[in-house]
Tab-separated table of C-alpha atoms and ligand atoms in Angstrom:
chain	number	residue	atom	x	y	z
A	8	CYS	CA	7.433	-25.797	-7.131
A	9	TYR	CA	5.841	-22.467	-6.263
A	10	SER	CA	3.170	-20.964	-8.387
A	11	HIS	CA	1.441	-17.762	-7.452
A	12	PRO	CA	-1.791	-17.085	-9.339
A	13	PHE	CA	-0.638	-13.580	-10.265
A	14	TRP	CA	2.986	-14.305	-11.086
A	15	LEU	CA	2.510	-13.308	-14.654
A	16	ALA	CA	-0.096	-10.582	-14.174
A	17	ASN	CA	2.003	-7.939	-15.930
A	18	LYS	CA	2.860	-10.224	-18.826
A	19	SER	CA	-0.728	-10.012	-20.037
A	20	LYS	CA	-0.715	-6.202	-19.870
A	21	PRO	CA	0.615	-3.823	-22.493
A	22	THR	CA	4.067	-2.404	-21.726
A	23	GLU	CA	2.575	1.054	-21.088
A	24	TYR	CA	0.706	-0.426	-18.109
A	25	TRP	CA	3.795	-1.184	-16.025
A	26	ASP	CA	6.614	0.719	-17.733
A	27	TYR	CA	6.323	3.753	-15.465
A	28	GLU	CA	9.847	4.966	-16.230
A	29	ASN	CA	8.733	5.848	-19.716
A	30	SER	CA	5.265	7.069	-18.791
A	31	VAL	CA	4.323	10.593	-19.787
A	32	LEU	CA	2.413	12.512	-17.146
A	33	ASP	CA	-0.196	15.063	-17.954
A	34	PHE	CA	-0.345	17.710	-15.207
A	35	SER	CA	-3.402	19.866	-14.750
A	36	SER	CA	-3.508	23.307	-13.184
A	37	ILE	CA	-3.254	23.671	-9.428
A	38	GLU	CA	-5.415	26.786	-9.622
A	39	PRO	CA	-8.766	25.229	-8.494
A	40	TYR	CA	-7.315	23.786	-5.310
A	41	GLU	CA	-6.993	25.571	-1.994
A	42	CYS	CA	-5.390	24.118	1.094
A	43	ILE	CA	-7.468	24.357	4.259
A	44	GLN	CA	-5.451	22.579	6.889
A	45	LYS	CA	-2.314	20.492	7.156
A	46	ILE	CA	-3.214	16.916	8.076
A	47	GLY	CA	-0.029	15.003	7.687
A	48	ARG	CA	3.640	15.120	7.015
A	49	GLY	CA	5.273	12.051	5.615
A	50	LYS	CA	8.799	11.231	4.563
A	51	TYR	CA	7.909	11.992	0.989
A	52	SER	CA	5.206	14.637	1.203
A	53	GLU	CA	3.191	17.266	2.983
A	54	VAL	CA	-0.521	16.513	3.056
A	55	PHE	CA	-3.375	18.992	3.399
A	56	ARG	CA	-7.125	18.819	3.584
A	57	GLY	CA	-8.308	21.091	0.799
A	58	ARG	CA	-11.126	22.169	-1.436
A	59	ASN	CA	-11.735	22.200	-5.140
A	60	ARG	CA	-13.168	25.671	-5.819
A	61	ASN	CA	-14.781	24.483	-9.057
A	62	ASN	CA	-17.172	22.074	-7.356
A	63	GLY	CA	-16.743	22.820	-3.630
A	64	GLU	CA	-15.584	19.258	-3.020
A	65	ILE	CA	-13.350	18.577	-0.025
A	66	CYS	CA	-10.239	16.693	-1.061
A	67	VAL	CA	-6.790	15.734	0.160
A	68	ILE	CA	-3.809	17.458	-1.417
A	69	LYS	CA	-0.468	15.671	-1.280
A	70	VAL	CA	2.444	17.906	-2.190
A	71	LEU	CA	5.394	15.686	-3.001
A	72	LYS	CA	8.857	16.452	-1.712
A	73	PRO	CA	11.674	16.427	-4.270
A	74	VAL	CA	12.043	12.719	-4.857
A	75	LYS	CA	13.191	10.873	-7.967
A	76	THR	CA	10.920	11.359	-10.990
A	77	LYS	CA	10.874	7.584	-11.353
A	78	LYS	CA	9.291	7.167	-7.912
A	79	ILE	CA	6.692	9.826	-8.647
A	80	HIS	CA	5.765	8.148	-11.926
A	81	ARG	CA	5.522	4.804	-10.165
A	82	GLU	CA	3.106	6.094	-7.493
A	83	ILE	CA	0.940	7.959	-9.986
A	84	THR	CA	0.676	5.153	-12.549
A	85	ILE	CA	-0.156	2.656	-9.801
A	86	LEU	CA	-2.921	4.921	-8.486
A	87	GLN	CA	-4.236	5.364	-12.007
A	88	ASN	CA	-4.091	1.661	-12.821
A	89	LEU	CA	-5.856	0.722	-9.578
A	90	TYR	CA	-8.398	3.566	-9.781
A	91	GLY	CA	-11.895	2.392	-8.829
A	92	GLY	CA	-10.654	-0.879	-7.344
A	93	PRO	CA	-12.081	-1.964	-3.979
A	94	ASN	CA	-11.009	0.446	-1.231
A	95	VAL	CA	-8.142	1.899	-3.233
A	96	VAL	CA	-7.920	5.598	-2.447
A	97	ARG	CA	-9.027	7.497	-5.530
A	98	LEU	CA	-6.572	9.805	-7.212
A	99	LEU	CA	-8.772	12.614	-8.520
A	100	ASP	CA	-6.193	14.802	-10.182
A	101	VAL	CA	-2.483	15.313	-10.748
A	102	ALA	CA	-1.408	18.932	-10.747
A	103	GLN	CA	1.868	20.791	-10.628
A	104	GLU	CA	3.009	23.920	-8.826
A	105	PRO	CA	4.017	26.265	-11.645
A	106	GLN	CA	7.134	27.789	-10.001
A	107	THR	CA	8.718	24.716	-8.450
A	108	GLU	CA	7.164	22.154	-10.823
A	109	THR	CA	6.419	20.096	-7.712
A	110	PRO	CA	3.833	17.408	-8.457
A	111	VAL	CA	0.682	17.624	-6.394
A	112	LEU	CA	-1.643	14.656	-6.030
A	113	VAL	CA	-5.309	15.288	-5.313
A	114	PHE	CA	-7.214	12.492	-3.581
A	115	GLU	CA	-10.716	11.825	-2.366
A	116	ASN	CA	-10.977	12.768	1.308
A	117	VAL	CA	-11.480	10.160	3.991
A	118	ASP	CA	-12.715	11.271	7.418
A	119	SER	CA	-10.742	8.595	9.132
A	120	GLN	CA	-10.390	7.947	12.814
A	121	ASP	CA	-6.950	7.474	14.297
A	122	PHE	CA	-6.287	3.749	14.600
A	123	ARG	CA	-5.083	4.143	18.170
A	124	THR	CA	-8.550	5.208	19.270
A	125	LEU	CA	-10.467	3.139	16.728
A	126	TYR	CA	-8.916	-0.323	17.075
A	127	PRO	CA	-9.668	-0.808	20.787
A	128	LYS	CA	-13.342	-0.007	20.115
A	129	LEU	CA	-13.832	-2.521	17.301
A	130	SER	CA	-16.135	-5.472	17.861
A	131	SER	CA	-15.169	-8.929	16.666
A	132	PHE	CA	-17.485	-8.457	13.683
A	133	ASP	CA	-15.935	-5.041	12.887
A	134	ILE	CA	-12.441	-6.519	12.874
A	135	ARG	CA	-13.540	-9.231	10.474
A	136	TYR	CA	-15.311	-6.669	8.292
A	137	TYR	CA	-12.359	-4.300	7.962
A	138	MET	CA	-9.823	-7.092	7.532
A	139	TYR	CA	-11.953	-8.632	4.798
A	140	GLU	CA	-12.138	-5.269	3.036
A	141	ILE	CA	-8.362	-4.825	3.123
A	142	LEU	CA	-7.881	-8.371	1.823
A	143	ARG	CA	-10.187	-7.476	-1.078
A	144	THR	CA	-7.916	-4.536	-1.858
A	145	LEU	CA	-4.801	-6.711	-1.750
A	146	HIS	CA	-6.394	-9.399	-3.884
A	147	PHE	CA	-7.358	-6.784	-6.437
A	148	ALA	CA	-3.970	-5.019	-6.486
A	149	HIS	CA	-2.088	-8.324	-6.744
A	150	SER	CA	-4.371	-9.480	-9.551
A	151	MET	CA	-3.372	-6.251	-11.296
A	152	GLY	CA	0.318	-7.101	-10.889
A	153	ILE	CA	0.912	-4.537	-8.135
A	154	PHE	CA	1.982	-4.877	-4.518
A	155	HIS	CA	1.722	-2.142	-1.891
A	156	ARG	CA	4.838	-2.839	0.212
A	157	ASP	CA	3.889	-0.478	3.040
A	158	ILE	CA	0.765	-1.911	4.634
A	159	LYS	CA	0.424	-0.594	8.186
A	160	PRO	CA	-2.320	1.030	10.265
A	161	HIS	CA	-1.255	4.545	9.159
A	162	ASN	CA	-1.951	3.588	5.540
A	163	VAL	CA	-5.398	2.132	6.100
A	164	MET	CA	-7.865	4.972	6.521
A	165	ILE	CA	-11.092	3.916	8.220
A	166	ASP	CA	-14.193	6.052	8.580
A	167	PRO	CA	-16.288	3.995	11.026
A	168	THR	CA	-19.401	6.147	10.622
A	169	GLN	CA	-19.653	5.091	6.968
A	170	ARG	CA	-17.791	1.788	7.406
A	171	LYS	CA	-15.507	3.124	4.711
A	172	VAL	CA	-11.968	1.790	4.220
A	173	ARG	CA	-9.310	3.218	1.944
A	174	VAL	CA	-5.805	1.930	1.432
A	175	ILE	CA	-3.613	4.972	0.905
A	176	ASP	CA	0.054	5.742	0.225
A	177	TRP	CA	1.008	3.626	-2.737
A	178	GLY	CA	4.370	5.439	-2.817
A	179	LEU	CA	6.297	2.231	-2.157
A	180	GLY	CA	4.029	0.183	-4.417
A	181	GLU	CA	5.662	-1.745	-7.254
A	182	TYR	CA	4.822	-3.747	-10.330
A	183	TYR	CA	5.651	-7.383	-9.816
A	184	HIS	CA	7.735	-9.129	-12.476
A	185	HIS	CA	8.552	-12.715	-11.762
A	186	GLY	CA	12.274	-13.384	-11.458
A	187	THR	CA	13.111	-9.803	-10.460
A	188	GLY	CA	14.944	-8.983	-7.244
A	189	TYR	CA	13.423	-6.075	-5.339
A	190	ASN	CA	14.796	-3.537	-2.888
A	191	VAL	CA	14.445	-4.885	0.640
A	192	ARG	CA	14.411	-1.378	2.123
A	193	VAL	CA	10.644	-1.084	1.925
A	194	ALA	CA	7.766	-1.185	4.437
A	195	SER	CA	7.930	0.239	7.940
A	196	ARG	CA	10.043	-1.670	10.427
A	197	TYR	CA	7.279	-3.237	12.527
A	198	TYR	CA	5.508	-4.547	9.421
A	199	LYS	CA	8.560	-5.770	7.496
A	200	GLY	CA	8.328	-9.394	6.485
A	201	PRO	CA	11.164	-11.819	7.329
A	202	GLU	CA	12.167	-11.782	3.636
A	203	LEU	CA	13.087	-8.099	3.969
A	204	LEU	CA	14.851	-8.551	7.300
A	205	VAL	CA	17.084	-11.344	6.013
A	206	GLY	CA	17.756	-9.441	2.776
A	207	HIS	CA	16.038	-11.852	0.379
A	208	ARG	CA	15.374	-9.770	-2.730
A	209	MET	CA	13.264	-12.331	-4.576
A	210	TYR	CA	10.132	-11.546	-2.600
A	211	ASP	CA	6.670	-11.006	-4.001
A	212	TYR	CA	3.047	-10.003	-3.303
A	213	SER	CA	3.024	-12.133	-0.143
A	214	LEU	CA	4.940	-9.380	1.661
A	215	ASP	CA	1.627	-7.489	1.945
A	216	VAL	CA	0.022	-10.486	3.658
A	217	TRP	CA	2.744	-10.503	6.334
A	218	SER	CA	2.281	-6.783	6.954
A	219	LEU	CA	-1.484	-7.168	7.199
A	220	GLY	CA	-0.963	-10.131	9.535
A	221	CYS	CA	1.002	-7.782	11.814
A	222	VAL	CA	-1.916	-5.343	11.747
A	223	LEU	CA	-4.394	-8.122	12.600
A	224	ALA	CA	-2.168	-9.384	15.416
A	225	GLY	CA	-1.950	-5.836	16.789
A	226	ILE	CA	-5.742	-5.534	16.834
A	227	LEU	CA	-6.478	-8.973	18.282
A	228	PHE	CA	-3.846	-8.755	21.009
A	229	ARG	CA	-4.317	-5.017	21.601
A	230	LYS	CA	-0.605	-4.589	21.115
A	231	GLU	CA	0.250	-2.143	18.379
A	232	PRO	CA	2.791	-2.755	16.999
A	233	PHE	CA	2.690	-6.481	17.624
A	234	PHE	CA	6.369	-7.046	16.773
A	235	GLN	CA	8.244	-3.991	18.075
A	236	GLY	CA	11.892	-4.228	17.151
A	237	LYS	CA	14.358	-1.502	18.158
A	238	ASP	CA	16.051	-1.851	14.773
A	239	ASN	CA	15.853	-4.214	11.805
A	240	ILE	CA	17.938	-6.868	13.532
A	241	ASP	CA	15.889	-6.693	16.706
A	242	GLN	CA	12.751	-6.824	14.546
A	243	LEU	CA	13.683	-10.327	13.398
A	244	VAL	CA	14.573	-11.250	16.976
A	245	GLN	CA	11.089	-10.146	18.103
A	246	ILE	CA	9.544	-12.289	15.367
A	247	ALA	CA	11.725	-15.276	16.259
A	248	ASN	CA	10.692	-14.913	19.904
A	249	VAL	CA	7.182	-15.844	18.778
A	250	LEU	CA	7.596	-17.967	15.650
A	251	GLY	CA	10.711	-19.686	16.984
A	252	LYS	CA	14.162	-20.112	15.508
A	253	ASP	CA	13.728	-23.544	13.906
A	254	ASP	CA	11.303	-22.402	11.235
A	255	LEU	CA	13.508	-19.358	10.584
A	256	LEU	CA	16.534	-21.550	10.027
A	257	ALA	CA	14.511	-23.872	7.802
A	258	TYR	CA	13.353	-20.811	5.809
A	259	CYS	CA	16.930	-19.591	5.363
A	260	LYS	CA	18.080	-23.056	4.353
A	261	LYS	CA	15.334	-23.415	1.745
A	262	TYR	CA	16.295	-20.138	0.029
A	263	LYS	CA	20.039	-20.441	0.710
A	264	ILE	CA	19.980	-17.272	2.797
A	265	LYS	CA	22.966	-16.662	5.034
A	266	LEU	CA	21.995	-14.966	8.280
A	267	ASP	CA	24.249	-12.195	9.616
A	268	ARG	CA	26.536	-13.274	12.437
A	269	GLU	CA	24.666	-10.933	14.740
A	270	PHE	CA	21.545	-13.060	14.265
A	271	ASP	CA	23.508	-16.096	15.271
A	272	GLU	CA	24.141	-14.666	18.728
A	273	LEU	CA	20.715	-13.204	19.155
A	274	ILE	CA	18.481	-15.888	17.754
A	275	VAL	CA	20.223	-19.204	17.296
A	276	LYS	CA	22.105	-19.293	20.600
A	277	GLN	CA	19.104	-18.038	22.582
A	278	ASN	CA	17.248	-21.132	21.427
A	279	LYS	CA	13.793	-19.742	22.260
A	280	PRO	CA	11.049	-22.284	21.616
A	281	LYS	CA	8.204	-21.495	19.227
A	282	VAL	CA	5.060	-20.327	21.011
A	283	THR	CA	1.566	-20.657	19.640
A	284	PHE	CA	-0.576	-17.563	19.347
A	285	GLN	CA	-2.975	-19.291	21.733
A	286	GLN	CA	-0.247	-19.240	24.394
A	287	LEU	CA	-0.017	-15.463	24.109
A	288	VAL	CA	-3.702	-14.929	24.885
A	289	THR	CA	-4.324	-13.170	28.181
A	290	PRO	CA	-7.775	-12.853	29.788
A	291	SER	CA	-8.099	-9.231	28.665
A	292	VAL	CA	-7.801	-10.128	24.937
A	293	ALA	CA	-9.423	-13.569	25.026
A	294	LYS	CA	-12.714	-12.275	23.574
A	295	MET	CA	-11.151	-11.158	20.279
A	296	CYS	CA	-8.565	-13.936	20.115
A	297	GLU	CA	-10.977	-16.695	19.174
A	298	PRO	CA	-9.321	-19.868	17.861
A	299	VAL	CA	-10.604	-19.176	14.341
A	300	ALA	CA	-8.943	-15.735	14.391
A	301	LEU	CA	-5.651	-17.183	15.600
A	302	ASP	CA	-5.828	-19.876	12.955
A	303	LEU	CA	-6.007	-17.237	10.230
A	304	LEU	CA	-3.223	-15.256	11.895
A	305	SER	CA	-0.980	-18.319	11.995
A	306	ARG	CA	-1.458	-18.690	8.236
A	307	MET	CA	-0.579	-15.048	7.547
A	308	LEU	CA	2.442	-14.782	9.837
A	309	VAL	CA	4.542	-17.513	8.261
A	310	TYR	CA	8.303	-17.029	7.684
A	311	ASP	CA	8.240	-18.654	4.270
A	312	HIS	CA	6.626	-16.104	1.981
A	313	GLN	CA	5.665	-18.860	-0.459
A	314	GLU	CA	3.719	-20.647	2.248
A	315	ARG	CA	1.687	-17.650	3.379
A	316	ILE	CA	-2.017	-17.686	2.743
A	317	LEU	CA	-3.055	-15.676	-0.323
A	318	PRO	CA	-5.555	-12.822	0.078
A	319	HIS	CA	-8.370	-14.675	-1.721
A	320	GLU	CA	-7.699	-17.807	0.327
A	321	ALA	CA	-7.790	-15.716	3.492
A	322	MET	CA	-11.133	-14.270	2.377
A	323	ALA	CA	-12.495	-17.821	2.200
A	324	HIS	CA	-11.237	-18.634	5.742
A	325	PRO	CA	-13.960	-19.517	8.306
A	326	TYR	CA	-12.997	-16.376	10.262
A	327	PHE	CA	-14.915	-14.453	7.619
A	328	ASP	CA	-18.022	-16.692	7.606
A	329	PRO	CA	-20.141	-13.960	9.253
A	330	ILE	CA	-18.968	-11.409	6.682
A	331	ARG	CA	-19.730	-13.635	3.708
A	332	ALA	CA	-23.082	-14.580	5.267
A	333	GLU	CA	-24.028	-10.923	5.662
A	334	ALA	CA	-22.958	-10.126	2.094
A	335	ALA	CA	-25.033	-13.053	0.803
A	336	ALA	CA	-28.077	-11.915	2.817
A	337	THR	CA	-27.726	-8.346	1.497
A	338	ALA	CA	-27.429	-9.630	-2.072
A	339	ALA	CA	-30.502	-11.847	-1.623
A	340	ALA	CA	-32.532	-8.942	-0.229
A	341	ALA	CA	-31.598	-6.656	-3.118
B	19	ATP	P1	4.821	8.316	4.848
B	19	ATP	O1	6.135	8.984	5.002
B	19	ATP	O2	4.127	8.064	6.203
B	19	ATP	O3	4.872	7.084	4.010
B	19	ATP	P2	3.708	9.889	2.689
B	19	ATP	O4	4.563	11.090	2.513
B	19	ATP	O5	3.920	8.793	1.700
B	19	ATP	O6	3.786	9.330	4.166
B	19	ATP	P3	0.810	9.586	2.811
B	19	ATP	O7	1.014	8.388	3.697
B	19	ATP	O8	0.164	9.351	1.501
B	19	ATP	O9	2.190	10.368	2.630
B	19	ATP	O10	-0.032	10.652	3.611
B	19	ATP	C1	0.401	11.173	4.879
B	19	ATP	C2	-0.783	11.260	5.829
B	19	ATP	O11	-1.812	12.103	5.281
B	19	ATP	C3	-1.483	9.929	6.089
B	19	ATP	O12	-0.878	9.174	7.109
B	19	ATP	C4	-2.896	10.381	6.459
B	19	ATP	O13	-2.958	10.767	7.811
B	19	ATP	C5	-3.108	11.614	5.603
B	19	ATP	N1	-3.842	11.252	4.358
B	19	ATP	C6	-3.297	10.907	3.171
B	19	ATP	N2	-4.250	10.639	2.242
B	19	ATP	C7	-5.434	10.827	2.846
B	19	ATP	C8	-6.807	10.740	2.417
B	19	ATP	N3	-7.133	10.416	1.171
B	19	ATP	N4	-7.782	11.040	3.316
B	19	ATP	C9	-7.457	11.388	4.581
B	19	ATP	N5	-6.190	11.502	5.052
B	19	ATP	C10	-5.188	11.231	4.207
């Protein structure tokens, strides 16, 4: 009998909170904003660093590509509902290009460092600090009935000079309604949970914990991405090479999931034994891969989404003792 603390989060909210399909958007003028430099190009947008001429503030301008109105409403209402939450990127304005009627999202700017250069430089304390901050964001979003569904290093902006973290790109975010089947074509391949890879639509918030577990594994083992599948099928094979096939089969049995025949050849017949994370530790990563870190990791990277540690439970894990101790000392000094 599975009970997630935020199963019914949207039941206690008014319909307008989650009913994005019927939300009415109020667009402001694009006139105050000028683009300075292109900083990113995603599947769904072009992103610029820009300036608000009215107050001189530097901002980030995300010009959406023509995608379904429904998706646009979903992203905007999620950003509005989560506004001001811990480390949630702040949506400052929603404008519209007058000719094309293209929606333009204006965000606070984060001077983030590329994760490829940042992650290798992080100390053990830094890793704990940033992970704890992202878990706070997930706990908050989930408590608000929302899951991100695309957690990956590219969507976690970190400015190490200010120790600032922002979770961005809520474009695949969704409102969770218990008993609803969701599209499994979400998240980026290397961060897709087993539930997505086996096509189990009845997944929930715990998907974000898997994805974050992949990020943590990548940092600890200095292997980004940690599970690097060539395609979705190979992605599950890569996972099974570490977590083993027995637990995967037990997971499928529990939820009456039928694995594709291809998996049968690749996973079941290979009969690879489960390895512990400890067995994967090499001398060069031993410093970061302390047993307490691997213990947390082994609770995040669990096939069965219902058995994965919850964000607030993860925050209470001994791995974060130094973070909680520092926060308590700061509070006492204030
Ligand atoms: P994708 O196809 O990767 O999902 P997308 O079209 O949904 O992308 P975003 O992920 O929101 O767009 O933004 C694209 C890129 O722009 C980000 O990877 C990041 O480099 C940059 N970016 C977005 N928002 C910010 C911000 N607030 N501060 C700094 N950089 C940002």
